[in-house]
Short mmCIF file of N, CA and C in Angstrom, two decimals:
data_model
loop_
_atom_site.label_atom_id
_atom_site.label_comp_id
_atom_site.label_asym_id
_atom_site.label_seq_id
_atom_site.Cartn_x
_atom_site.Cartn_y
_atom_site.Cartn_z
N MET A 217 10.32 26.66 5.21
CA MET A 217 9.07 26.43 6.22
C MET A 217 9.52 25.06 7.09
N SER A 218 9.07 25.50 8.84
CA SER A 218 9.71 24.93 9.67
C SER A 218 9.55 22.92 9.71
N GLU A 219 10.50 22.37 9.90
CA GLU A 219 10.27 20.98 10.24
C GLU A 219 8.81 20.61 10.89
N GLN A 220 8.48 21.44 11.52
CA GLN A 220 7.02 21.23 12.60
C GLN A 220 5.92 21.90 11.67
N ALA A 221 6.36 22.57 10.67
CA ALA A 221 5.44 22.89 9.99
C ALA A 221 4.80 21.72 8.47
N THR A 222 6.24 21.43 7.91
CA THR A 222 6.30 20.38 7.23
C THR A 222 5.41 19.05 8.04
N PHE A 223 6.24 19.12 8.91
CA PHE A 223 5.31 17.36 9.56
C PHE A 223 3.29 17.57 9.59
N GLU A 224 3.18 18.89 10.13
CA GLU A 224 1.38 19.06 10.30
C GLU A 224 0.76 19.29 8.38
N ILE A 225 1.73 19.54 7.90
CA ILE A 225 1.09 18.97 5.96
C ILE A 225 0.85 17.83 5.78
N ALA A 226 2.06 16.67 6.83
CA ALA A 226 2.11 15.92 6.38
C ALA A 226 0.68 15.27 7.09
N ALA A 227 1.22 15.75 8.07
CA ALA A 227 -0.29 14.58 8.82
C ALA A 227 -1.66 14.81 8.14
N GLN A 228 -1.40 16.38 8.59
CA GLN A 228 -3.46 16.84 7.24
C GLN A 228 -3.60 15.51 5.82
N ALA A 229 -2.91 16.00 5.38
CA ALA A 229 -2.65 15.21 4.52
C ALA A 229 -2.60 13.66 3.99
N ALA A 230 -2.37 13.05 5.42
CA ALA A 230 -2.70 11.48 5.53
C ALA A 230 -3.92 10.90 6.03
N ARG A 231 -4.49 12.52 6.26
CA ARG A 231 -5.96 13.13 6.90
C ARG A 231 -7.15 12.80 5.36
N LEU A 232 -6.25 13.84 4.30
CA LEU A 232 -7.56 14.02 3.14
C LEU A 232 -7.02 12.58 2.22
N VAL A 233 -5.84 11.08 2.88
CA VAL A 233 -5.47 10.39 1.73
C VAL A 233 -6.47 9.69 2.05
N VAL A 234 -6.33 9.22 3.49
CA VAL A 234 -7.82 8.18 3.66
C VAL A 234 -9.24 8.51 3.80
N GLU A 235 -9.38 9.57 4.29
CA GLU A 235 -10.81 10.41 5.18
C GLU A 235 -11.80 10.17 3.36
N GLU A 236 -10.67 11.22 1.72
CA GLU A 236 -11.29 11.69 1.07
C GLU A 236 -10.84 10.43 -0.18
N GLY A 237 -9.96 10.01 0.21
CA GLY A 237 -9.45 9.04 -1.15
C GLY A 237 -8.50 10.18 -2.49
N MET A 238 -7.70 11.17 -1.85
CA MET A 238 -6.91 11.95 -2.56
C MET A 238 -5.67 11.59 -3.25
N ASP A 239 -5.12 11.80 -3.95
CA ASP A 239 -3.69 11.70 -3.61
C ASP A 239 -3.08 12.13 -3.20
N TYR A 240 -1.70 11.35 -3.12
CA TYR A 240 -0.36 12.15 -2.51
C TYR A 240 -0.55 13.75 -2.86
N ALA A 241 -0.13 14.25 -3.81
CA ALA A 241 0.80 15.56 -4.74
C ALA A 241 -0.96 16.72 -4.30
N ALA A 242 -1.60 15.78 -5.29
CA ALA A 242 -3.17 16.78 -4.30
C ALA A 242 -3.25 17.77 -2.90
N ALA A 243 -3.23 15.72 -2.08
CA ALA A 243 -3.62 16.04 -1.01
C ALA A 243 -2.71 17.16 -0.15
N LYS A 244 -0.90 17.50 -0.39
CA LYS A 244 0.13 18.29 0.76
C LYS A 244 -1.43 19.52 -0.17
N ARG A 245 -0.83 19.49 -1.35
CA ARG A 245 -1.68 20.55 -1.46
C ARG A 245 -2.95 21.66 -0.93
N LYS A 246 -3.79 21.20 -0.18
CA LYS A 246 -4.66 21.40 0.24
C LYS A 246 -4.19 21.09 1.45
N ALA A 247 -3.53 20.55 2.07
CA ALA A 247 -2.80 21.01 3.69
C ALA A 247 -2.63 21.72 3.69
N ALA A 248 -1.91 23.11 2.77
CA ALA A 248 -0.34 23.66 3.45
C ALA A 248 -1.76 24.54 3.30
N ARG A 249 -2.92 24.64 2.50
CA ARG A 249 -4.03 25.21 2.41
C ARG A 249 -4.49 26.11 3.22
N ASP A 250 -5.15 24.91 3.89
CA ASP A 250 -5.27 24.13 5.26
C ASP A 250 -4.76 24.63 6.58
N LEU A 251 -3.69 24.85 6.29
CA LEU A 251 -2.81 25.14 7.57
C LEU A 251 -2.71 26.56 7.73
N GLY A 252 -2.78 27.32 5.92
CA GLY A 252 -2.23 28.82 6.08
C GLY A 252 -1.48 28.82 5.36
N ARG A 253 -0.81 27.80 5.00
CA ARG A 253 0.48 27.77 4.68
C ARG A 253 1.08 27.77 2.57
N ARG A 254 -0.01 28.87 2.85
CA ARG A 254 -0.60 29.58 0.49
C ARG A 254 1.25 30.05 -0.46
N GLN A 255 2.00 30.22 1.26
CA GLN A 255 3.48 30.75 0.45
C GLN A 255 3.92 29.51 0.49
N GLY A 256 4.30 28.05 0.84
CA GLY A 256 5.29 26.85 0.28
C GLY A 256 5.18 26.50 -0.74
N ARG A 257 5.74 27.17 -1.46
CA ARG A 257 6.61 25.78 -2.88
C ARG A 257 5.96 24.92 -2.74
N SER A 258 6.66 24.40 -3.87
CA SER A 258 6.57 22.50 -3.92
C SER A 258 7.28 21.80 -2.98
N ALA A 259 8.98 22.36 -3.98
CA ALA A 259 9.78 22.14 -2.77
C ALA A 259 10.46 21.89 -1.50
N GLU A 260 9.05 22.72 -1.55
CA GLU A 260 9.40 22.47 0.85
C GLU A 260 7.80 21.75 1.31
N LEU A 261 6.82 21.25 0.46
CA LEU A 261 6.10 20.93 1.31
C LEU A 261 6.81 19.21 1.35
N PRO A 262 5.97 18.65 2.14
CA PRO A 262 6.88 16.95 2.89
C PRO A 262 6.72 15.63 1.33
N SER A 263 7.74 15.06 1.34
CA SER A 263 7.84 14.24 0.52
C SER A 263 6.87 13.58 0.55
N ASN A 264 6.57 12.44 -0.78
CA ASN A 264 5.58 11.78 -0.67
C ASN A 264 6.50 10.36 0.41
N GLU A 265 7.30 10.07 1.11
CA GLU A 265 7.76 9.24 2.25
C GLU A 265 6.87 9.15 3.56
N ALA A 266 7.44 10.76 3.05
CA ALA A 266 6.87 12.21 4.75
C ALA A 266 4.94 11.65 4.76
N VAL A 267 4.63 11.49 4.34
CA VAL A 267 3.01 11.61 3.86
C VAL A 267 2.28 10.39 3.92
N GLU A 268 3.13 9.31 3.68
CA GLU A 268 2.49 7.74 3.99
C GLU A 268 2.56 7.18 4.90
N ASP A 269 3.84 7.50 5.66
CA ASP A 269 4.11 7.47 6.93
C ASP A 269 3.57 8.02 7.90
N GLU A 270 2.47 9.41 7.65
CA GLU A 270 1.30 9.11 7.97
C GLU A 270 0.57 8.85 7.72
N VAL A 271 0.56 8.38 6.63
CA VAL A 271 -0.82 7.83 5.95
C VAL A 271 -0.81 6.23 6.79
N TRP A 272 0.64 6.04 7.04
CA TRP A 272 0.19 4.26 7.98
C TRP A 272 -0.07 4.41 9.54
N ASP A 273 0.16 5.73 9.94
CA ASP A 273 0.26 5.72 11.23
C ASP A 273 -1.81 5.75 11.40
N TYR A 274 -2.25 6.43 10.05
CA TYR A 274 -3.40 6.92 10.69
C TYR A 274 -3.98 5.71 10.81
N LEU A 275 -3.39 4.76 8.85
CA LEU A 275 -4.77 4.44 9.16
C LEU A 275 -4.60 2.85 10.78
N ARG A 276 -3.70 2.99 11.24
CA ARG A 276 -3.31 1.75 11.74
C ARG A 276 -4.45 2.26 13.75
N LEU A 277 -4.64 3.92 14.36
CA LEU A 277 -5.83 4.46 14.85
C LEU A 277 -6.32 4.19 14.62
N PHE A 278 -7.16 4.11 12.96
CA PHE A 278 -8.76 4.70 12.58
C PHE A 278 -9.11 3.25 12.00
N CYS A 279 -8.85 2.39 11.04
CA CYS A 279 -9.08 1.67 10.08
C CYS A 279 -8.39 0.54 9.66
N ALA A 280 -7.78 0.51 10.85
CA ALA A 280 -7.24 -1.11 11.27
C ALA A 280 -8.34 -2.41 10.82
N GLU A 281 -9.32 -2.58 11.46
CA GLU A 281 -9.72 -3.33 11.31
C GLU A 281 -10.54 -3.75 9.71
N THR A 282 -11.09 -2.89 8.92
CA THR A 282 -11.06 -2.82 7.51
C THR A 282 -10.49 -2.60 6.61
N GLN A 283 -9.09 -1.62 6.84
CA GLN A 283 -7.97 -2.26 5.97
C GLN A 283 -7.57 -2.08 5.27
N PRO A 284 -7.52 -3.61 6.23
CA PRO A 284 -6.27 -4.98 4.87
C PRO A 284 -7.31 -5.71 4.95
N THR A 285 -9.18 -5.82 5.29
CA THR A 285 -9.67 -6.60 3.99
C THR A 285 -9.84 -5.61 2.97
N GLU A 286 -10.17 -4.09 2.64
CA GLU A 286 -10.46 -3.42 1.47
C GLU A 286 -8.78 -3.50 0.91
N LEU A 287 -7.83 -3.35 1.24
CA LEU A 287 -6.39 -3.07 0.02
C LEU A 287 -7.06 -4.95 -0.28
N ARG A 288 -6.86 -5.42 -0.20
CA ARG A 288 -7.46 -7.31 -0.39
C ARG A 288 -8.04 -7.65 -1.72
N HIS A 289 -9.42 -6.37 -1.15
CA HIS A 289 -10.47 -6.13 -2.01
C HIS A 289 -9.85 -5.55 -4.43
N LEU A 290 -9.14 -4.75 -3.20
CA LEU A 290 -8.55 -3.46 -4.45
C LEU A 290 -7.02 -4.61 -5.65
N ARG A 291 -6.51 -5.11 -4.29
CA ARG A 291 -5.77 -5.83 -5.20
C ARG A 291 -6.12 -6.74 -6.05
N GLU A 292 -7.01 -7.32 -5.86
CA GLU A 292 -7.42 -8.86 -6.49
C GLU A 292 -7.97 -7.35 -8.09
N MET A 293 -9.14 -6.96 -7.89
CA MET A 293 -9.87 -6.13 -8.91
C MET A 293 -8.05 -5.94 -9.85
N ALA A 294 -7.51 -5.33 -9.08
CA ALA A 294 -6.13 -4.87 -9.92
C ALA A 294 -5.49 -6.22 -11.35
N GLY A 295 -5.57 -6.62 -9.99
CA GLY A 295 -4.64 -8.10 -10.93
C GLY A 295 -5.77 -8.93 -11.61
N VAL A 296 -7.25 -8.55 -11.56
CA VAL A 296 -8.00 -9.44 -12.97
C VAL A 296 -7.95 -8.45 -13.93
N TRP A 297 -7.12 -6.38 -14.40
CA TRP A 297 -7.07 -6.36 -15.15
C TRP A 297 -6.05 -5.99 -15.37
N MET A 298 -5.12 -6.41 -14.67
CA MET A 298 -4.05 -6.65 -15.20
C MET A 298 -4.06 -8.09 -15.98
N GLU A 299 -4.65 -8.71 -15.95
CA GLU A 299 -4.62 -9.71 -16.75
C GLU A 299 -4.85 -9.77 -17.90
N ARG A 300 -6.50 -8.76 -17.96
CA ARG A 300 -6.63 -8.57 -19.23
C ARG A 300 -6.12 -7.52 -20.73
N LEU A 301 -4.82 -6.96 -19.64
CA LEU A 301 -4.45 -6.21 -20.46
C LEU A 301 -3.22 -6.73 -20.18
N GLU A 302 -2.71 -8.12 -20.03
CA GLU A 302 -0.95 -7.94 -20.51
C GLU A 302 -0.50 -7.35 -21.16
N ALA A 303 -1.12 -7.35 -22.71
CA ALA A 303 -0.07 -6.75 -23.69
C ALA A 303 0.10 -5.77 -23.56
N PHE A 304 0.09 -4.98 -23.13
CA PHE A 304 0.46 -3.96 -22.50
C PHE A 304 1.49 -3.77 -21.02
N ARG A 305 1.58 -4.13 -21.03
CA ARG A 305 2.66 -4.04 -19.76
C ARG A 305 2.23 -3.99 -18.34
N PRO A 306 1.16 -4.33 -17.79
CA PRO A 306 0.82 -3.16 -16.11
C PRO A 306 1.51 -3.64 -15.37
N HIS A 307 1.47 -2.38 -15.06
CA HIS A 307 2.17 -1.73 -13.90
C HIS A 307 1.37 -1.41 -12.38
N LEU A 308 1.35 -2.04 -11.69
CA LEU A 308 0.21 -1.23 -10.66
C LEU A 308 0.82 -0.54 -9.44
N GLY A 309 0.74 0.82 -9.52
CA GLY A 309 1.57 1.42 -9.19
C GLY A 309 0.08 1.63 -7.60
N GLY A 310 0.13 3.24 -7.00
CA GLY A 310 -0.22 3.72 -6.29
C GLY A 310 -0.35 3.66 -4.75
N ALA A 311 -1.47 4.27 -3.96
CA ALA A 311 -1.72 2.96 -3.00
C ALA A 311 -1.86 2.06 -2.55
N VAL A 312 -2.68 1.38 -4.02
CA VAL A 312 -3.27 -0.29 -3.77
C VAL A 312 -2.16 -0.90 -3.99
N TRP A 313 -0.36 -0.58 -4.71
CA TRP A 313 1.00 -1.12 -4.88
C TRP A 313 1.02 -1.29 -3.14
N ARG A 314 1.15 0.47 -2.25
CA ARG A 314 1.89 0.98 -1.26
C ARG A 314 1.73 -0.12 -0.83
N GLY A 315 0.15 -0.33 -0.36
CA GLY A 315 -0.05 -0.80 0.89
C GLY A 315 -1.36 0.20 1.14
N THR A 316 -1.44 1.13 1.33
CA THR A 316 -2.33 2.57 1.79
C THR A 316 -3.73 3.00 1.50
N ALA A 317 -3.91 2.13 0.67
CA ALA A 317 -5.21 1.81 0.08
C ALA A 317 -6.62 1.53 0.81
N THR A 318 -7.51 2.29 0.53
CA THR A 318 -8.78 1.73 1.25
C THR A 318 -9.93 1.83 0.03
N ARG A 319 -10.96 1.36 0.95
CA ARG A 319 -12.26 1.03 -0.47
C ARG A 319 -12.91 2.77 -1.49
N LEU A 320 -12.08 3.77 -0.49
CA LEU A 320 -12.03 5.21 -1.11
C LEU A 320 -10.76 5.82 -2.24
N SER A 321 -9.99 4.77 -2.44
CA SER A 321 -8.77 4.80 -2.79
C SER A 321 -9.00 4.30 -4.55
N ALA A 322 -8.51 5.59 -5.32
CA ALA A 322 -8.75 4.65 -6.66
C ALA A 322 -7.33 3.50 -7.68
N VAL A 323 -8.13 2.44 -8.20
CA VAL A 323 -7.14 1.56 -9.05
C VAL A 323 -5.63 2.44 -9.59
N LEU A 324 -4.09 2.35 -9.74
CA LEU A 324 -3.52 3.32 -10.59
C LEU A 324 -2.88 1.31 -11.39
N ILE A 325 -2.86 2.31 -12.70
CA ILE A 325 -2.67 0.60 -13.69
C ILE A 325 -1.58 1.73 -14.47
N ASP A 326 -0.36 1.70 -14.58
CA ASP A 326 0.69 1.97 -15.31
C ASP A 326 0.93 1.10 -16.34
N LEU A 327 0.47 1.52 -17.75
CA LEU A 327 0.54 0.80 -19.18
C LEU A 327 2.02 1.51 -20.10
N TYR A 328 2.47 0.18 -20.59
CA TYR A 328 3.33 1.02 -21.29
C TYR A 328 2.66 0.19 -22.68
N VAL A 329 3.49 1.15 -23.76
CA VAL A 329 2.65 0.62 -24.72
C VAL A 329 3.96 1.41 -26.10
N ASP A 330 3.36 0.33 -27.37
CA ASP A 330 4.35 0.92 -28.33
C ASP A 330 3.27 1.54 -29.25
N ASP A 331 1.62 1.39 -28.89
CA ASP A 331 1.53 2.56 -29.96
C ASP A 331 0.18 3.65 -28.80
N PRO A 332 0.47 4.39 -29.29
CA PRO A 332 0.34 5.43 -27.65
C PRO A 332 -1.67 5.03 -27.78
N LYS A 333 -2.56 4.47 -29.46
CA LYS A 333 -3.83 4.50 -29.30
C LYS A 333 -4.44 2.62 -28.34
N SER A 334 -3.09 2.32 -28.70
CA SER A 334 -4.18 0.70 -28.86
C SER A 334 -4.50 -0.07 -27.62
N ALA A 335 -4.40 0.75 -26.30
CA ALA A 335 -5.01 0.93 -24.98
C ALA A 335 -6.27 1.15 -25.52
N GLU A 336 -6.51 2.10 -25.21
CA GLU A 336 -8.00 3.21 -26.20
C GLU A 336 -8.55 1.79 -26.92
N ILE A 337 -8.12 1.74 -27.81
CA ILE A 337 -8.90 0.49 -28.57
C ILE A 337 -9.46 -0.54 -28.21
N ALA A 338 -7.95 -1.13 -27.28
CA ALA A 338 -8.34 -2.62 -26.38
C ALA A 338 -9.52 -2.17 -25.72
N PHE A 339 -10.03 -1.16 -25.08
CA PHE A 339 -10.62 -1.05 -24.24
C PHE A 339 -12.05 -1.28 -25.43
N LEU A 340 -12.33 0.28 -25.99
CA LEU A 340 -13.48 0.12 -26.75
C LEU A 340 -13.62 -1.57 -27.70
N ASN A 341 -12.71 -2.33 -27.87
CA ASN A 341 -13.13 -3.50 -28.78
C ASN A 341 -13.62 -4.13 -27.96
N ALA A 342 -13.88 -4.52 -26.66
CA ALA A 342 -14.12 -5.27 -25.60
C ALA A 342 -15.19 -5.18 -24.89
N GLY A 343 -15.29 -3.68 -25.71
CA GLY A 343 -16.96 -2.77 -24.74
C GLY A 343 -17.04 -2.37 -23.65
N VAL A 344 -14.77 -1.75 -22.97
CA VAL A 344 -15.25 -1.31 -21.72
C VAL A 344 -15.70 0.08 -21.94
N ASP A 345 -16.38 -0.08 -20.82
CA ASP A 345 -16.88 1.56 -21.13
C ASP A 345 -15.47 2.87 -20.20
N VAL A 346 -14.84 3.71 -21.27
CA VAL A 346 -14.00 4.09 -20.54
C VAL A 346 -13.89 5.44 -21.25
N GLU A 347 -13.67 6.32 -20.58
CA GLU A 347 -13.75 7.94 -21.02
C GLU A 347 -11.56 8.49 -20.57
N SER A 348 -11.46 8.88 -21.73
CA SER A 348 -9.89 8.95 -21.97
C SER A 348 -9.51 10.69 -21.29
N HIS A 349 -8.80 10.42 -21.40
CA HIS A 349 -8.30 12.16 -20.43
C HIS A 349 -6.14 12.13 -21.15
N GLY A 350 -6.61 13.56 -21.70
CA GLY A 350 -5.22 13.93 -22.10
C GLY A 350 -4.27 13.75 -21.76
N GLY A 351 -3.23 13.88 -21.87
CA GLY A 351 -1.28 13.01 -20.54
C GLY A 351 -1.32 14.53 -20.86
N GLU A 352 -1.09 15.34 -19.13
CA GLU A 352 -0.40 15.85 -19.13
C GLU A 352 0.77 15.67 -18.47
N ALA A 353 1.37 16.97 -17.56
CA ALA A 353 2.83 16.21 -17.07
C ALA A 353 3.06 15.17 -16.28
N ASP A 354 2.55 14.64 -15.34
CA ASP A 354 2.22 13.61 -14.20
C ASP A 354 2.34 12.40 -15.37
N ASP A 355 1.36 13.05 -16.26
CA ASP A 355 0.75 11.25 -16.90
C ASP A 355 0.11 10.47 -17.53
N GLY A 356 2.19 10.93 -18.20
CA GLY A 356 2.46 10.11 -19.56
C GLY A 356 1.72 10.41 -20.63
N LEU A 357 1.14 9.44 -21.73
CA LEU A 357 0.54 10.12 -22.71
C LEU A 357 -1.10 10.27 -22.30
N GLY A 358 -1.57 9.64 -21.84
CA GLY A 358 -3.18 9.72 -21.50
C GLY A 358 -3.33 9.45 -20.11
N VAL A 359 -4.80 9.87 -20.36
CA VAL A 359 -5.32 8.55 -18.29
C VAL A 359 -6.30 7.87 -19.85
N LEU A 360 -6.54 6.66 -18.60
CA LEU A 360 -8.12 5.61 -19.44
C LEU A 360 -9.05 5.15 -18.44
N THR A 361 -9.99 5.58 -18.01
CA THR A 361 -10.45 5.52 -16.39
C THR A 361 -12.08 4.34 -16.92
N VAL A 362 -12.46 3.79 -16.11
CA VAL A 362 -12.81 2.75 -16.22
C VAL A 362 -13.67 2.72 -14.68
N ALA A 363 -14.56 2.49 -14.12
CA ALA A 363 -15.58 3.41 -13.08
C ALA A 363 -15.98 1.54 -13.00
N GLU A 364 -16.00 0.33 -11.95
CA GLU A 364 -15.86 -0.45 -11.97
C GLU A 364 -17.62 -0.38 -10.60
N PHE A 365 -18.18 -0.97 -10.69
CA PHE A 365 -18.81 -1.82 -9.03
C PHE A 365 -17.90 -2.99 -8.20
N SER A 366 -18.00 -3.47 -7.37
CA SER A 366 -17.24 -4.32 -6.51
C SER A 366 -17.89 -4.61 -6.02
N ARG A 367 -18.86 -6.25 -5.68
CA ARG A 367 -19.38 -6.38 -5.12
C ARG A 367 -18.53 -6.64 -2.97
N ALA A 368 -17.89 -6.86 -3.57
CA ALA A 368 -16.92 -6.95 -2.20
C ALA A 368 -16.71 -6.41 -0.92
N LEU A 369 -16.91 -5.02 -1.66
CA LEU A 369 -16.51 -3.67 -1.49
C LEU A 369 -17.86 -3.12 -1.28
N ASN A 370 -19.02 -3.29 -2.09
CA ASN A 370 -20.78 -2.94 -1.81
C ASN A 370 -20.00 -1.15 -2.50
N ASP A 371 -19.57 -1.12 -3.15
CA ASP A 371 -19.01 0.46 -3.82
C ASP A 371 -18.56 0.38 -5.57
N THR A 372 -18.60 1.51 -5.97
CA THR A 372 -17.85 1.44 -7.26
C THR A 372 -16.39 1.78 -7.22
N VAL A 373 -15.81 0.95 -7.33
CA VAL A 373 -13.90 0.89 -7.56
C VAL A 373 -13.99 2.24 -9.49
N THR A 374 -12.96 3.21 -9.35
CA THR A 374 -11.75 3.85 -9.94
C THR A 374 -10.92 3.59 -10.53
N LEU A 375 -11.08 3.40 -11.76
CA LEU A 375 -8.96 2.19 -11.83
C LEU A 375 -8.96 3.17 -13.18
N HIS A 376 -7.76 4.26 -12.85
CA HIS A 376 -7.16 4.83 -13.90
C HIS A 376 -5.54 3.90 -14.60
N PHE A 377 -5.64 4.23 -15.82
CA PHE A 377 -5.33 2.79 -16.74
C PHE A 377 -3.93 4.60 -17.10
N ILE A 378 -2.49 5.18 -16.94
CA ILE A 378 -2.08 6.05 -17.47
C ILE A 378 -0.74 5.31 -18.32
N VAL A 379 -1.17 5.88 -19.66
CA VAL A 379 -0.95 5.48 -20.74
C VAL A 379 0.61 5.68 -20.80
N HIS A 380 1.55 4.82 -21.03
CA HIS A 380 3.35 5.99 -21.45
C HIS A 380 3.64 4.49 -22.05
N ASP A 381 4.96 5.24 -23.05
CA ASP A 381 5.20 4.88 -23.93
C ASP A 381 5.82 3.88 -23.54
N HIS A 382 6.63 2.69 -24.51
CA HIS A 382 7.76 1.53 -24.13
C HIS A 382 8.60 2.02 -23.56
N ASP A 383 9.36 3.22 -23.31
CA ASP A 383 10.25 3.08 -23.25
C ASP A 383 11.09 3.61 -21.70
N GLU A 384 9.42 3.84 -21.76
CA GLU A 384 9.84 4.18 -19.54
C GLU A 384 9.65 4.04 -19.12
N LEU A 385 9.78 2.54 -19.31
CA LEU A 385 9.38 1.35 -18.23
C LEU A 385 11.15 1.01 -17.53
N ARG A 386 11.90 1.17 -17.71
CA ARG A 386 12.76 0.82 -17.26
C ARG A 386 13.03 2.51 -15.52
N GLY A 387 13.02 2.93 -16.12
CA GLY A 387 12.86 4.65 -15.47
C GLY A 387 11.96 4.39 -14.24
N ALA A 388 10.79 3.50 -14.92
CA ALA A 388 8.93 3.22 -13.43
C ALA A 388 9.50 2.48 -12.47
N LEU A 389 10.09 2.08 -12.84
CA LEU A 389 11.05 0.59 -11.74
C LEU A 389 12.09 0.97 -11.13
N LYS A 390 13.13 2.63 -11.55
CA LYS A 390 13.02 2.82 -10.22
C LYS A 390 13.05 2.59 -8.66
N PRO A 391 12.95 2.47 -7.24
CA PRO A 391 12.79 2.45 -6.26
C PRO A 391 12.62 4.12 -5.03
N ASP A 392 11.97 3.86 -4.34
CA ASP A 392 11.75 5.51 -3.88
C ASP A 392 13.13 5.03 -2.91
N SER A 393 13.33 6.55 -2.07
CA SER A 393 14.20 6.92 -1.12
C SER A 393 14.74 5.45 -0.13
N ARG A 394 13.98 4.74 -0.10
CA ARG A 394 14.21 3.26 0.85
C ARG A 394 14.60 1.94 0.34
N GLY A 395 14.80 2.69 -0.26
CA GLY A 395 14.55 0.87 -0.69
C GLY A 395 13.24 0.29 -2.02
N ARG A 396 12.20 0.86 -1.98
CA ARG A 396 11.01 0.14 -1.63
C ARG A 396 10.05 0.83 -3.05
N SER A 397 9.89 -0.58 -3.88
CA SER A 397 9.38 -0.28 -5.36
C SER A 397 8.12 0.42 -5.53
N TRP A 398 8.22 2.11 -5.91
CA TRP A 398 6.76 2.18 -6.33
C TRP A 398 5.38 1.40 -7.19
N ARG A 399 6.51 0.37 -7.52
CA ARG A 399 5.00 -0.36 -9.31
C ARG A 399 5.54 -1.48 -9.03
N GLY A 400 4.95 -2.35 -9.52
CA GLY A 400 4.79 -3.49 -9.95
C GLY A 400 3.57 -4.35 -10.54
N ASP A 401 4.34 -5.23 -11.56
CA ASP A 401 4.08 -6.08 -12.22
C ASP A 401 2.94 -7.29 -11.97
N LEU A 402 2.42 -8.10 -13.13
CA LEU A 402 1.95 -9.34 -12.30
C LEU A 402 2.21 -10.24 -11.57
N THR A 403 3.21 -10.63 -11.81
CA THR A 403 3.81 -11.25 -10.83
C THR A 403 3.89 -10.88 -9.64
N ALA A 404 5.04 -8.85 -9.68
CA ALA A 404 5.10 -8.80 -8.08
C ALA A 404 3.70 -9.11 -7.73
N LEU A 405 2.99 -8.96 -7.87
CA LEU A 405 1.10 -8.85 -6.96
C LEU A 405 0.82 -9.65 -6.45
N ARG A 406 0.95 -10.88 -7.97
CA ARG A 406 0.86 -12.57 -6.89
C ARG A 406 1.34 -12.07 -5.64
N ARG A 407 2.98 -11.40 -5.59
CA ARG A 407 3.32 -12.45 -5.15
C ARG A 407 3.47 -12.10 -3.20
N LEU A 408 2.63 -10.72 -3.99
CA LEU A 408 2.04 -9.21 -2.70
C LEU A 408 0.32 -10.25 -1.78
N LEU A 409 0.05 -10.37 -2.91
CA LEU A 409 -1.19 -10.64 -2.87
C LEU A 409 -1.24 -11.92 -1.25
N SER A 410 -0.02 -13.27 -2.36
CA SER A 410 0.01 -14.27 -1.03
C SER A 410 0.51 -14.28 -0.03
N ASN A 411 1.71 -12.67 0.75
CA ASN A 411 2.71 -12.62 1.07
C ASN A 411 2.32 -11.42 0.68
N PRO A 412 1.57 -10.65 2.12
CA PRO A 412 1.10 -8.56 2.00
C PRO A 412 2.32 -8.27 2.73
N GLU A 413 3.85 -8.59 3.73
CA GLU A 413 4.46 -7.73 3.86
C GLU A 413 5.10 -8.11 2.70
N SER A 414 6.05 -8.70 1.54
CA SER A 414 6.33 -8.51 0.77
C SER A 414 6.91 -8.11 -0.84
N LEU A 415 5.91 -6.88 0.31
CA LEU A 415 6.86 -5.66 -1.00
C LEU A 415 7.57 -4.68 -0.42
#
């Protein structure tokens, strides 16, 4: 695939991420299909970093007045949940961690557990209405999904808690190709809330 085609997919994927709240992998696949690049294999699609660059450009152009406030509300909501689930070593990831989230973005929180069922039991014991999904290749041991209404955003926010084995935590903290972290714990999130440029 040519460099121009890869750039076009990244730009189209960025629009889907911001306007439809899609995750990067799904957005890249849909962008490739929409642009008639069906033959493109995953290895030929743009990197997540390339898509993220385009997302930042899109946000600066079209969402500069609303996105920072929406991001802060989502990070604050994530912080409350991370405090509640501190026993499961929560780490915030995705667009809310990286700073590109809008009100349409799901909050992704990785949980690192000794017992795969313990997190779900904790939700149930707390009376939280949670939807459980089986683990897939990139989804650890399973995903627990919660929908919570945000008064600040006047909208319902989806939170996905991705359950991982405790031993996966070390590898999860590896930085991207530019040295930026893909996720952070509650202490790191608090630093971000006090200084959004600290990532």
